[in-house]
Short mmCIF file of C-alpha atoms and ligand atoms in Angstrom, two decimals:
data_model
loop_
_atom_site.label_atom_id
_atom_site.label_comp_id
_atom_site.label_asym_id
_atom_site.label_seq_id
_atom_site.Cartn_x
_atom_site.Cartn_y
_atom_site.Cartn_z
CA VAL I 1 85.56 120.12 124.93
CA VAL I 2 82.46 118.40 122.67
CA SER I 3 79.69 120.41 123.59
CA GLY I 4 82.35 123.43 122.31
CA VAL I 5 82.15 122.37 119.23
CA LEU I 6 78.56 121.25 118.87
CA ASP I 7 78.18 125.48 120.03
CA ARG I 8 80.45 126.08 116.98
CA ILE I 9 78.85 124.09 114.80
CA ARG I 10 75.43 125.29 115.70
CA GLY I 11 77.32 129.37 114.91
CA VAL I 12 77.62 127.87 111.22
CA VAL I 13 74.16 126.45 110.56
CA GLY I 14 72.07 128.60 112.51
CA PRO I 15 68.62 127.17 114.66
CA LYS I 16 67.14 125.89 111.67
CA GLY I 17 69.98 123.44 110.87
CA PHE I 18 70.27 122.48 114.15
CA ILE I 19 68.28 119.60 115.93
CA ASP I 20 69.08 117.95 119.35
CA GLU I 21 65.89 117.74 120.95
CA PRO I 22 65.03 114.34 121.39
CA GLU I 23 61.35 113.60 119.63
CA ALA I 24 63.21 116.09 116.38
CA LEU I 25 65.99 114.12 116.54
CA ALA I 26 64.56 111.00 116.20
CA PRO I 27 63.59 110.10 112.74
CA TYR I 28 67.33 110.58 112.24
CA LEU I 29 68.31 107.68 114.04
CA VAL I 30 66.11 104.68 112.92
CA GLU I 31 67.04 102.87 110.08
CA TRP I 32 64.55 102.50 107.47
CA ARG I 33 62.92 98.47 108.12
CA GLY I 34 63.90 99.61 111.94
CA LEU I 35 66.19 97.46 112.77
CA TYR I 36 68.71 99.92 114.12
CA ARG I 37 68.03 102.52 116.32
CA GLY I 38 70.92 104.37 117.02
CA ALA I 39 71.57 107.97 118.75
CA ALA I 40 73.69 111.06 118.08
CA LYS I 41 74.34 114.07 119.40
CA ALA I 42 72.50 115.95 117.16
CA ALA I 43 71.26 116.55 113.69
CA VAL I 44 73.07 118.74 111.41
CA ARG I 45 71.67 120.12 108.66
CA PRO I 46 73.66 122.78 106.60
CA ALA I 47 72.19 124.30 103.75
CA SER I 48 75.42 125.16 101.84
CA THR I 49 78.32 123.19 100.34
CA GLU I 50 80.98 126.18 102.59
CA GLU I 51 78.45 125.67 105.42
CA VAL I 52 79.58 121.01 104.81
CA ALA I 53 83.23 121.87 104.78
CA ALA I 54 83.04 124.59 107.91
CA VAL I 55 81.57 121.75 110.16
CA VAL I 56 83.62 118.94 108.78
CA ARG I 57 86.61 121.21 109.72
CA LEU I 58 85.23 121.55 113.44
CA CYS I 59 84.65 118.03 113.53
CA ALA I 60 88.08 117.28 112.00
CA GLU I 61 89.16 119.50 114.74
CA ALA I 62 87.62 118.06 117.37
CA GLY I 63 87.63 114.36 116.53
CA LEU I 64 83.82 113.79 116.48
CA PRO I 65 83.04 111.28 114.04
CA ILE I 66 80.04 111.68 111.11
CA VAL I 67 77.18 110.27 109.89
CA PRO I 68 76.15 111.31 106.28
CA GLN I 69 72.04 111.23 105.84
CA GLY I 70 70.35 111.72 102.48
CA GLY I 71 67.25 110.00 102.44
CA ASN I 72 67.59 107.71 105.07
CA THR I 73 65.98 104.82 103.00
CA GLY I 74 69.05 102.68 102.72
CA LEU I 75 68.27 99.38 103.97
CA VAL I 76 71.52 97.85 105.45
CA GLY I 77 72.14 101.03 108.28
CA GLY I 78 74.50 102.94 106.63
CA GLY I 79 72.85 106.49 107.27
CA VAL I 80 72.26 105.66 110.91
CA PRO I 81 74.76 106.32 113.77
CA PHE I 82 75.24 103.96 116.36
CA GLU I 83 73.79 103.24 119.87
CA ASP I 84 76.67 105.14 121.63
CA GLY I 85 75.67 108.05 120.47
CA GLU I 86 79.11 109.78 120.40
CA SER I 87 78.66 110.90 116.54
CA ILE I 88 76.39 113.83 114.48
CA VAL I 89 74.14 112.76 111.82
CA LEU I 90 74.82 115.48 108.80
CA SER I 91 71.50 115.64 106.59
CA LEU I 92 71.87 116.50 103.53
CA ALA I 93 68.54 117.63 103.23
CA ARG I 94 68.01 121.01 102.66
CA MET I 95 70.90 121.37 100.00
CA ASP I 96 68.21 120.08 97.76
CA ARG I 97 68.64 122.67 94.47
CA ILE I 98 68.77 121.98 90.80
CA ARG I 99 72.27 123.89 90.20
CA ALA I 100 72.14 123.38 86.54
CA ILE I 101 70.98 121.89 82.95
CA ASP I 102 72.11 121.75 79.82
CA PRO I 103 69.96 119.91 77.62
CA LEU I 104 72.60 120.10 74.53
CA ASN I 105 75.49 118.30 76.62
CA HIS I 106 72.43 115.69 78.16
CA THR I 107 73.62 117.01 81.97
CA ILE I 108 72.43 118.09 84.63
CA THR I 109 74.05 119.20 87.97
CA ALA I 110 72.12 118.72 91.22
CA GLU I 111 72.57 119.22 95.63
CA ALA I 112 72.81 115.98 97.23
CA GLY I 113 70.21 116.87 99.02
CA CYS I 114 68.06 116.27 95.62
CA ILE I 115 65.40 114.06 96.36
CA LEU I 116 65.62 111.51 93.02
CA ALA I 117 61.94 112.01 91.73
CA ASP I 118 62.34 115.55 91.45
CA LEU I 119 65.07 115.35 89.49
CA GLN I 120 63.96 112.80 87.49
CA LYS I 121 60.92 115.88 87.13
CA ALA I 122 63.77 118.48 86.50
CA ALA I 123 64.85 116.03 83.48
CA ASP I 124 61.81 115.68 82.38
CA GLU I 125 60.58 119.34 82.38
CA HIS I 126 63.48 119.98 79.87
CA ASP I 127 62.51 117.13 77.70
CA ARG I 128 65.03 114.49 79.14
CA LEU I 129 65.04 111.81 81.04
CA PHE I 130 66.79 110.85 84.39
CA PRO I 131 66.73 107.43 83.99
CA LEU I 132 67.83 106.32 87.65
CA SER I 133 64.62 104.49 89.31
CA LEU I 134 63.68 102.95 92.44
CA GLY I 135 60.72 102.09 94.63
CA ALA I 136 61.94 104.69 97.50
CA GLU I 137 62.77 107.45 94.56
CA GLY I 138 59.64 109.91 96.54
CA SER I 139 62.08 110.21 99.60
CA CYS I 140 65.81 108.86 98.50
CA ARG I 141 67.98 112.14 97.51
CA ILE I 142 71.03 111.38 95.05
CA GLY I 143 73.96 111.76 97.23
CA GLY I 144 72.42 108.38 99.03
CA ASN I 145 71.68 107.53 95.41
CA LEU I 146 75.14 108.45 94.45
CA SER I 147 77.01 107.15 98.12
CA THR I 148 75.19 103.22 97.74
CA ASN I 149 75.91 103.41 94.13
CA ALA I 150 72.19 102.84 93.87
CA GLY I 151 70.82 100.75 90.87
CA GLY I 152 66.75 99.90 90.17
CA VAL I 153 64.45 98.97 87.72
CA GLY I 154 66.37 101.07 84.51
CA VAL I 155 69.59 99.91 85.38
CA LEU I 156 69.92 97.16 82.59
CA ARG I 157 69.73 99.45 79.93
CA TYR I 158 71.11 102.91 81.65
CA GLY I 159 73.39 102.06 83.87
CA ASN I 160 73.67 102.07 88.02
CA THR I 161 74.47 105.00 89.78
CA ARG I 162 77.99 105.40 88.95
CA ASP I 163 77.48 104.97 84.98
CA LEU I 164 75.15 108.06 85.32
CA THR I 165 77.95 110.01 86.42
CA LEU I 166 80.27 112.89 85.22
CA GLY I 167 81.15 114.55 87.65
CA LEU I 168 81.13 115.49 92.21
CA GLU I 169 82.17 118.01 94.30
CA VAL I 170 83.12 116.48 97.63
CA VAL I 171 83.70 117.60 101.37
CA LEU I 172 86.57 115.82 102.95
CA PRO I 173 87.41 114.43 105.44
CA ASP I 174 89.64 117.36 106.61
CA GLY I 175 87.01 120.20 105.49
CA ARG I 176 88.70 120.80 101.88
CA VAL I 177 86.04 120.48 99.06
CA TRP I 178 87.48 119.24 95.95
CA ASP I 179 85.51 120.31 93.08
CA GLY I 180 85.88 117.38 90.21
CA LEU I 181 82.08 118.57 88.69
CA ARG I 182 83.80 118.13 85.41
CA ALA I 183 80.54 117.65 82.50
CA LEU I 184 82.67 115.37 80.15
CA ARG I 185 82.09 111.86 78.66
CA LYS I 186 85.61 111.53 78.32
CA ASP I 187 88.79 112.45 80.42
CA ASN I 188 90.95 110.27 80.90
CA THR I 189 93.62 112.31 83.23
CA GLY I 190 95.24 109.67 86.06
CA TYR I 191 93.03 108.04 88.53
CA ASP I 192 88.54 108.86 88.61
CA LEU I 193 88.75 109.81 92.11
CA LYS I 194 84.68 110.03 91.67
CA HIS I 195 84.59 106.27 91.60
CA LEU I 196 86.26 106.33 94.88
CA PHE I 197 83.65 108.45 96.52
CA ILE I 198 80.72 106.57 94.60
CA GLY I 199 79.44 103.28 96.70
CA ALA I 200 81.82 104.46 99.57
CA GLU I 201 78.33 104.94 102.20
CA GLY I 202 79.98 107.59 102.94
CA THR I 203 83.12 106.91 104.59
CA LEU I 204 85.53 108.90 102.41
CA GLY I 205 84.01 112.27 102.31
CA ILE I 206 80.46 114.19 101.87
CA ILE I 207 79.16 114.09 98.51
CA THR I 208 77.79 117.89 98.67
CA ALA I 209 77.14 117.99 94.57
CA ALA I 210 76.89 115.95 91.29
CA THR I 211 76.66 116.45 87.21
CA LEU I 212 74.81 113.32 86.17
CA LYS I 213 74.03 112.11 82.69
CA LEU I 214 70.55 112.58 80.77
CA PHE I 215 68.97 110.87 77.60
CA PRO I 216 66.81 111.42 75.30
CA LYS I 217 62.74 111.39 76.50
CA PRO I 218 60.69 107.80 75.67
CA ARG I 219 58.33 108.05 72.94
CA GLN I 220 57.39 104.59 73.05
CA VAL I 221 56.84 101.93 75.82
CA GLU I 222 55.67 98.70 76.15
CA THR I 223 55.03 96.47 78.63
CA ALA I 224 54.94 93.22 79.01
CA PHE I 225 53.74 90.43 81.82
CA ILE I 226 54.37 86.47 80.50
CA ALA I 227 54.44 83.38 81.73
CA LEU I 228 57.00 80.44 82.37
CA ARG I 229 56.72 77.08 83.17
CA ARG I 230 60.43 76.77 84.47
CA VAL I 231 63.52 79.23 86.30
CA GLU I 232 65.87 77.21 83.41
CA ASP I 233 64.04 79.25 80.53
CA VAL I 234 64.20 82.51 81.91
CA MET I 235 67.36 83.82 80.91
CA ALA I 236 66.74 81.74 77.27
CA VAL I 237 63.91 84.44 77.02
CA PHE I 238 65.53 87.61 77.57
CA ALA I 239 68.55 87.11 75.11
CA ARG I 240 65.90 86.64 72.36
CA ALA I 241 64.05 89.79 74.29
CA ARG I 242 67.34 92.05 73.98
CA ALA I 243 67.42 90.37 70.55
CA ALA I 244 64.02 91.47 69.62
CA SER I 245 63.67 94.49 71.37
CA SER I 246 66.72 95.91 68.74
CA ASP I 247 68.09 96.04 72.62
CA LEU I 248 65.84 98.51 73.45
CA LEU I 249 65.04 96.36 77.20
CA THR I 250 64.53 98.84 79.11
CA ALA I 251 63.49 96.40 82.56
CA PHE I 252 63.01 92.65 82.87
CA GLU I 253 62.14 91.38 86.54
CA LEU I 254 61.19 88.04 87.73
CA ILE I 255 58.58 86.91 89.63
CA PRO I 256 57.98 84.16 91.30
CA ARG I 257 53.89 82.19 91.41
CA PHE I 258 54.60 82.20 95.49
CA GLY I 259 55.30 86.50 95.07
CA LEU I 260 51.78 87.50 93.15
CA GLU I 261 49.79 85.13 95.25
CA ILE I 262 51.24 86.47 98.41
CA SER I 263 50.53 90.02 96.53
CA ILE I 264 46.93 89.18 95.55
CA LYS I 265 46.19 88.27 99.06
CA HIS I 266 47.94 90.95 100.55
CA VAL I 267 48.06 94.41 98.80
CA ALA I 268 44.94 96.08 97.01
CA GLY I 269 44.75 96.35 93.73
CA VAL I 270 47.01 93.37 92.35
CA SER I 271 45.28 90.84 90.70
CA ASP I 272 46.04 87.74 88.06
CA PRO I 273 46.01 89.43 84.27
CA LEU I 274 46.63 85.66 83.16
CA ALA I 275 43.95 82.95 83.16
CA ALA I 276 45.75 79.87 84.49
CA PRO I 277 48.44 79.66 87.05
CA TYR I 278 52.51 79.29 85.69
CA PRO I 279 55.45 78.58 88.66
CA TRP I 280 57.27 81.75 87.00
CA TYR I 281 56.89 85.21 85.40
CA ALA I 282 58.64 88.21 83.91
CA LEU I 283 58.22 91.66 83.64
CA LEU I 284 59.31 93.66 80.66
CA GLU I 285 59.84 96.82 79.39
CA VAL I 286 61.31 98.65 76.05
CA SER I 287 61.14 101.78 75.10
CA SER I 288 62.36 103.87 72.66
CA SER I 289 62.98 107.75 72.15
CA GLN I 290 61.87 106.95 68.50
CA THR I 291 58.17 106.42 67.09
CA GLU I 292 59.21 105.07 63.00
CA THR I 293 59.13 101.32 64.18
CA SER I 294 56.34 99.99 66.78
CA LEU I 295 57.82 98.90 70.10
CA ARG I 296 54.57 97.04 69.83
CA GLU I 297 54.54 94.93 67.20
CA ALA I 298 58.10 94.09 68.00
CA LEU I 299 57.29 92.95 71.25
CA GLU I 300 54.04 90.30 69.79
CA ALA I 301 56.31 89.01 67.36
CA PHE I 302 58.49 88.11 70.53
CA LEU I 303 55.67 86.84 72.71
CA ALA I 304 54.35 84.46 69.58
CA GLU I 305 58.02 83.36 69.10
CA THR I 306 58.49 82.57 72.36
CA ILE I 307 55.17 81.04 72.82
CA GLU I 308 55.68 78.90 69.41
CA ALA I 309 58.89 77.93 71.00
CA GLY I 310 57.80 76.28 74.04
CA LEU I 311 60.33 78.44 76.26
CA VAL I 312 57.10 80.90 77.26
CA ALA I 313 53.35 79.88 78.23
CA ASP I 314 51.24 82.47 78.23
CA GLY I 315 51.58 86.67 78.17
CA VAL I 316 49.68 89.80 77.76
CA ILE I 317 51.60 93.19 76.82
CA ALA I 318 49.54 96.47 78.39
CA ALA I 319 46.91 97.95 76.31
CA SER I 320 47.50 101.43 78.28
CA GLY I 321 49.79 102.97 80.64
CA ALA I 322 47.42 102.49 83.08
CA GLN I 323 47.32 98.45 82.53
CA SER I 324 51.06 99.05 82.03
CA GLN I 325 50.49 100.40 86.34
CA GLU I 326 48.69 97.39 86.66
CA LEU I 327 51.59 95.19 85.92
CA TRP I 328 54.19 97.38 87.34
CA ARG I 329 52.12 97.22 90.89
CA ILE I 330 52.56 92.97 90.80
CA ARG I 331 56.20 93.43 91.11
CA GLU I 332 56.26 96.41 93.69
CA ALA I 333 53.73 94.31 95.52
CA ILE I 334 56.06 91.76 96.39
CA VAL I 335 57.85 93.32 99.65
CA MET I 336 55.10 94.87 101.44
CA ALA I 337 53.30 91.43 100.65
CA GLN I 338 56.27 89.79 102.00
CA ASN I 339 55.51 91.65 105.94
CA HIS I 340 52.07 90.06 106.42
CA GLU I 341 53.16 86.70 105.63
CA GLY I 342 55.88 86.78 109.13
CA GLY I 343 59.40 87.01 109.34
CA SER I 344 61.68 87.21 106.23
CA ILE I 345 65.61 86.73 105.94
CA LYS I 346 66.67 88.94 102.81
CA HIS I 347 69.54 88.64 100.28
CA ASP I 348 70.41 91.03 97.62
CA VAL I 349 73.03 89.11 95.69
CA ALA I 350 73.75 89.14 92.30
CA VAL I 351 75.69 86.42 89.64
CA PRO I 352 76.64 86.14 86.13
CA VAL I 353 73.21 86.30 84.14
CA SER I 354 73.90 82.62 82.59
CA ARG I 355 73.56 81.38 86.27
CA VAL I 356 70.53 82.80 87.69
CA ALA I 357 68.46 79.89 87.19
CA ASP I 358 70.65 77.34 88.79
CA PHE I 359 71.73 79.27 92.10
CA ILE I 360 67.90 80.09 92.37
CA ILE I 361 67.00 75.86 92.30
CA GLU I 362 70.15 75.41 94.33
CA ALA I 363 70.20 77.46 96.86
CA SER I 364 65.95 76.58 97.06
CA GLU I 365 66.80 73.59 97.46
CA ALA I 366 69.45 73.91 99.90
CA VAL I 367 67.55 76.10 103.00
CA ALA I 368 64.76 73.65 102.59
CA ARG I 369 66.93 71.24 103.62
CA ARG I 370 67.78 72.49 106.24
CA LEU I 371 64.71 74.17 107.39
CA PRO I 372 61.22 72.50 105.49
CA GLY I 373 58.88 74.25 104.96
CA ILE I 374 60.64 77.24 104.32
CA ARG I 375 59.41 80.29 101.65
CA PRO I 376 62.28 81.21 99.02
CA VAL I 377 60.78 84.23 97.40
CA ALA I 378 63.21 84.63 93.84
CA PHE I 379 62.67 87.99 93.00
CA GLY I 380 63.84 91.08 91.07
CA HIS I 381 65.64 92.65 88.34
CA VAL I 382 67.52 89.28 87.11
CA GLY I 383 68.27 91.18 83.71
CA ASP I 384 71.10 91.78 85.32
CA GLY I 385 71.84 89.18 87.08
CA ASN I 386 70.82 90.62 90.20
CA ILE I 387 68.22 88.47 92.40
CA HIS I 388 66.33 89.71 96.17
CA PHE I 389 66.60 86.09 97.54
CA ASN I 390 63.97 86.50 100.71
CA LEU I 391 63.35 83.87 102.05
CA SER I 392 59.74 83.43 103.86
CA GLN I 393 59.59 81.41 107.54
CA PRO I 394 57.04 78.25 107.20
CA VAL I 395 53.86 78.75 107.97
CA GLY I 396 52.69 78.50 112.04
CA MET I 397 56.43 79.13 113.16
CA ASP I 398 57.25 81.17 115.31
CA THR I 399 58.83 84.56 113.62
CA LYS I 400 61.36 84.88 116.30
CA ALA I 401 62.99 81.80 116.16
CA TYR I 402 62.80 81.84 112.72
CA LEU I 403 64.73 84.61 112.43
CA ALA I 404 67.23 82.92 114.98
CA HIS I 405 67.98 81.35 111.46
CA TRP I 406 69.77 84.30 109.99
CA ALA I 407 73.15 83.81 110.19
CA GLU I 408 72.30 80.53 109.43
CA MET I 409 70.94 80.99 105.87
CA ASN I 410 72.93 84.03 105.07
CA ARG I 411 75.98 81.93 104.89
CA ILE I 412 73.69 79.20 102.98
CA VAL I 413 72.66 81.62 100.33
CA HIS I 414 75.50 83.41 99.86
CA ASP I 415 77.87 80.43 99.22
CA ALA I 416 75.87 79.82 96.75
CA VAL I 417 76.46 82.76 95.18
CA ALA I 418 80.00 82.86 96.03
CA ALA I 419 80.46 79.19 94.21
CA ARG I 420 79.78 81.13 91.56
CA GLY I 421 81.24 84.32 91.30
CA GLY I 422 78.90 86.50 92.32
CA SER I 423 78.04 89.31 94.94
CA ILE I 424 76.84 89.27 98.46
CA SER I 425 75.38 92.59 97.62
CA ALA I 426 74.42 93.95 94.20
CA GLU I 427 72.22 97.22 95.38
CA HIS I 428 72.07 98.49 98.81
CA GLY I 429 75.66 97.98 100.18
CA ILE I 430 77.66 96.90 103.46
CA GLY I 431 76.18 99.25 105.64
CA ARG I 432 76.52 97.57 109.53
CA LEU I 433 74.63 94.85 108.65
CA LYS I 434 76.37 92.98 105.97
CA ARG I 435 79.79 94.13 107.35
CA ASP I 436 80.80 90.58 108.65
CA GLU I 437 79.71 89.31 105.49
CA LEU I 438 81.60 91.30 103.62
CA ARG I 439 84.91 90.49 105.65
CA HIS I 440 84.24 86.60 105.10
CA TYR I 441 83.95 87.25 101.38
CA LYS I 442 86.24 89.30 100.13
CA SER I 443 89.50 88.62 99.53
CA PRO I 444 92.30 89.38 102.11
CA LEU I 445 93.84 91.65 99.49
CA GLU I 446 90.82 93.21 98.62
CA LEU I 447 90.28 94.77 102.28
CA GLU I 448 93.27 95.60 102.80
CA LEU I 449 93.09 97.40 99.88
CA MET I 450 89.94 98.83 100.40
CA ALA I 451 91.41 99.61 103.95
CA ARG I 452 94.27 101.46 102.46
CA VAL I 453 92.46 103.77 100.75
CA LYS I 454 90.36 104.79 103.69
CA GLN I 455 93.29 105.19 106.19
CA ALA I 456 95.02 107.24 102.82
CA LEU I 457 91.64 109.94 102.70
CA ASP I 458 90.21 109.54 105.96
CA PRO I 459 93.38 108.99 108.92
CA GLY I 460 91.38 110.17 111.68
CA ASN I 461 88.20 107.20 110.84
CA LEU I 462 85.36 110.46 111.28
CA MET I 463 84.09 109.82 108.42
CA ASN I 464 80.60 107.25 109.19
CA PRO I 465 83.41 104.78 111.36
CA GLY I 466 82.38 100.74 111.30
CA LYS I 467 80.33 101.52 108.39
CA ILE I 468 81.47 98.52 105.34
CA LEU I 469 84.74 98.67 107.14
CA ALA I 470 85.37 97.36 110.76
CA PRO I 471 87.95 95.63 112.33
CA GLU I 472 86.61 92.49 114.04
CA GLY I 473 85.43 92.68 117.62
CA SER I 474 84.28 96.27 116.96
CA GLN I 475 81.42 97.84 117.54
CA ASN I 476 81.01 101.34 115.88
CA GLY I 477 84.38 100.94 114.25
CA ARG I 478 86.41 103.20 116.12
CA ARG I 479 87.89 100.69 119.02
CA ALA I 480 88.07 97.00 119.40
CA ALA I 481 84.97 96.22 122.07
CA THR I 482 86.56 95.80 125.97
C1 FAD Z 1 61.03 100.37 99.69
C2 FAD Z 1 62.30 100.82 99.00
C3 FAD Z 1 62.59 100.52 97.56
C4 FAD Z 1 64.25 100.47 97.16
N1 FAD Z 1 65.25 99.46 96.17
C5 FAD Z 1 66.31 100.10 95.81
C6 FAD Z 1 66.38 99.32 94.95
O1 FAD Z 1 65.42 98.89 93.20
N2 FAD Z 1 67.90 99.42 94.63
C7 FAD Z 1 68.57 100.31 95.16
O2 FAD Z 1 69.77 99.83 94.73
N3 FAD Z 1 68.24 100.71 96.19
C8 FAD Z 1 67.43 100.50 96.94
N4 FAD Z 1 66.66 101.06 98.20
C9 FAD Z 1 67.20 101.21 98.83
C10 FAD Z 1 67.68 103.09 99.52
O3 FAD Z 1 66.82 103.36 98.48
C11 FAD Z 1 69.11 102.75 98.21
O4 FAD Z 1 70.27 102.34 98.89
C12 FAD Z 1 69.23 104.49 98.16
O5 FAD Z 1 70.02 105.00 97.55
C13 FAD Z 1 69.26 105.32 99.12
O6 FAD Z 1 69.49 106.69 99.09
P1 FAD Z 1 69.05 108.11 100.53
O7 FAD Z 1 69.19 109.16 100.39
O8 FAD Z 1 67.70 107.34 101.36
O9 FAD Z 1 70.71 107.19 101.42
P2 FAD Z 1 70.49 106.94 103.30
O10 FAD Z 1 69.99 106.27 103.66
O11 FAD Z 1 70.41 108.24 103.80
O12 FAD Z 1 71.69 106.58 102.73
C14 FAD Z 1 72.59 105.86 102.53
C15 FAD Z 1 74.48 105.48 102.54
O13 FAD Z 1 74.62 106.63 101.61
C16 FAD Z 1 75.48 107.46 102.54
N5 FAD Z 1 75.37 108.79 102.30
C17 FAD Z 1 74.27 109.83 102.26
N6 FAD Z 1 74.04 110.88 101.84
C18 FAD Z 1 75.22 111.07 101.72
C19 FAD Z 1 76.27 112.07 101.14
N7 FAD Z 1 75.74 113.35 100.70
N8 FAD Z 1 77.56 111.92 100.86
C20 FAD Z 1 77.92 110.97 101.43
N9 FAD Z 1 77.38 109.68 102.24
C21 FAD Z 1 76.44 109.78 101.83
C22 FAD Z 1 74.97 107.56 104.25
O14 FAD Z 1 76.07 107.53 105.12
C23 FAD Z 1 74.49 105.72 103.80
O15 FAD Z 1 75.88 104.98 104.25
C24 FAD Z 1 65.36 100.65 98.18
C25 FAD Z 1 65.01 101.90 99.34
C26 FAD Z 1 63.35 101.20 99.51
C27 FAD Z 1 62.85 101.64 101.29
#
C-alpha cells in the first residue's frame, strides 16, 4: 500500500520534489546538533500549496505520518523523523517566494519555506524592518519560525513570532486548505485560530504561508557593553535602561565572565572590550526610526548615572558599526566556545524578569552541590526573562559520565524554574527532547486540553506524531512500546 502511495506522491511533486536516494535523503534525517538521527520513506518537497494539499490528502488516505521540516535548525528534535522510518519528511524548502509586500499596511506575505534572512532583506528593500532575528537566520525558514514561535534578540521590543503574525495559510491534516491570510491588526471574530498553529511544531497542520508585521526601519542603532559586580543588579540596570531610552531598548543580553573567557579562548575575533575583568556583563542595544533626539547621548547619560549609582562598574558604547558587531560577537560566540569545553547540559528557560537573578544564584548553587566543579554559563535574552542556563562539565571529567547526569540536572534546574512560575522551554519548543519534561511540569488539565485540540484537528495522529505530546511509554507517539 505504502509504495503505491509513494508513487502517487512522486506523481504530485515530480522527480525534483521527491527524494528517496539514501545519500540525498540523509540531511533531512539528522537534527542540527546530531542528537537525533531518524529514518524516513522519503523527503517530499512540494512547490505550491496545492501540491502540499494533494500530498497530505494522499497521506491521510494511507495513514502515512508526516514530519514537516523547514530549515532543520530546530534544537529539540521536532523536525526530524523517528528511527522507525514509518513517516515521510515534508520539506517546505521549495516554497520560498515572497507573495506580497504592502509598505503602507506594514505587512509582508511570504511562503513558509522563505529563509528568514531573505524575508528580512525583502522588507529592507522596501525601507521596512522585519524584526525577527536569531543566530540561525541564514538557514531557518519562516514556517519553522512560526511553528516554534521563535524568539531571538529582538523580542524585547517587537515580541516573538506569534506577536509578529497577522494571518496564516495552513494545510489541515485532511488536506483541506485554510486561507487565513488576513492582513488585519484588528479582527475580533471569535477564536483566533492562527494561534493554534503557531508554536504547534507541525503537530496540527502544515503552515504554507503567512502575513507578517513590518516596522519602520531604525535610523539610529547604539550598542553598549556594560560590566556588573553582582548578578543581583542586572534587572535593576535593565529597568533603568528602559526608562532612560524612552523604552527604545531592542536587546538586553546577559553574559557571564566565564562565557567571555571561553569565547576569547576558543573563538577568533573575540576580545575583552574592558580593561579589568568583572563577574557579569550586559549587552544592550537601543534603536529608533527618528533622528532628532540622540540615542547615543541618552545611552551615555544612562551609563554615567548607573556608574554613579554603583550599579554598573564599567562600560563601553560602540563607536562604529564594526565595533558594535565586535560586541555582538562576544554574545554569539558563547555557544560555539562551550563546545570546546566538553559536555554541556543545556536549558532554555524563562522566569519572570524580577526573578532572573535569584533563579541564577539558586540554580547555580544547586547544581554545584550535586556536582562540584560544574561550570554554569547563564546567558541570553534576560530582558525577556529568558535564560540559556547551560552547564559545562567539570574540568577533567569524562564527558560521557558527565552527560549521564542530564536528566538529574534537568530536574534540579526545572524545579527551580517551576518554583518561580517559569517555563521549561522559553524559545526552542518541546519537540522530542522535552516532551517527558512537559508531561512532568504541565498541569493535567492543560495536558488534557492540548490533547483534545490535537484530537480535534488531527484525529488520525498523522501530523508529526510523538512530538510535543506522546502517551507515556510510546516512542513514536503512535503506539505504546511493546
Ligand atoms: C545557531 C542557532 C541559533 C538559534 N537561535 C535561536 C533563537 O535565538 N531563538 C529561537 O527561538 N530559536 C533559535 N534557534 C532554534 C531554531 O533556529 C528555531 O527554532 C527556528 O525557528 C527553527 O526554524 P526551522 O525553519 O529551522 O525549523 P525546523 O527545525 O525545520 O522545524 C522546527 C519545527 O517546526 C516544524 N515545522 C517546520 N516548518 C513547518 C511548517 N511549514 N508547518 C508546520 N510545521 C513546521 C517542524 O516539524 C519542527 O517541529 C537557534 C538555532 C541555531 C542552530
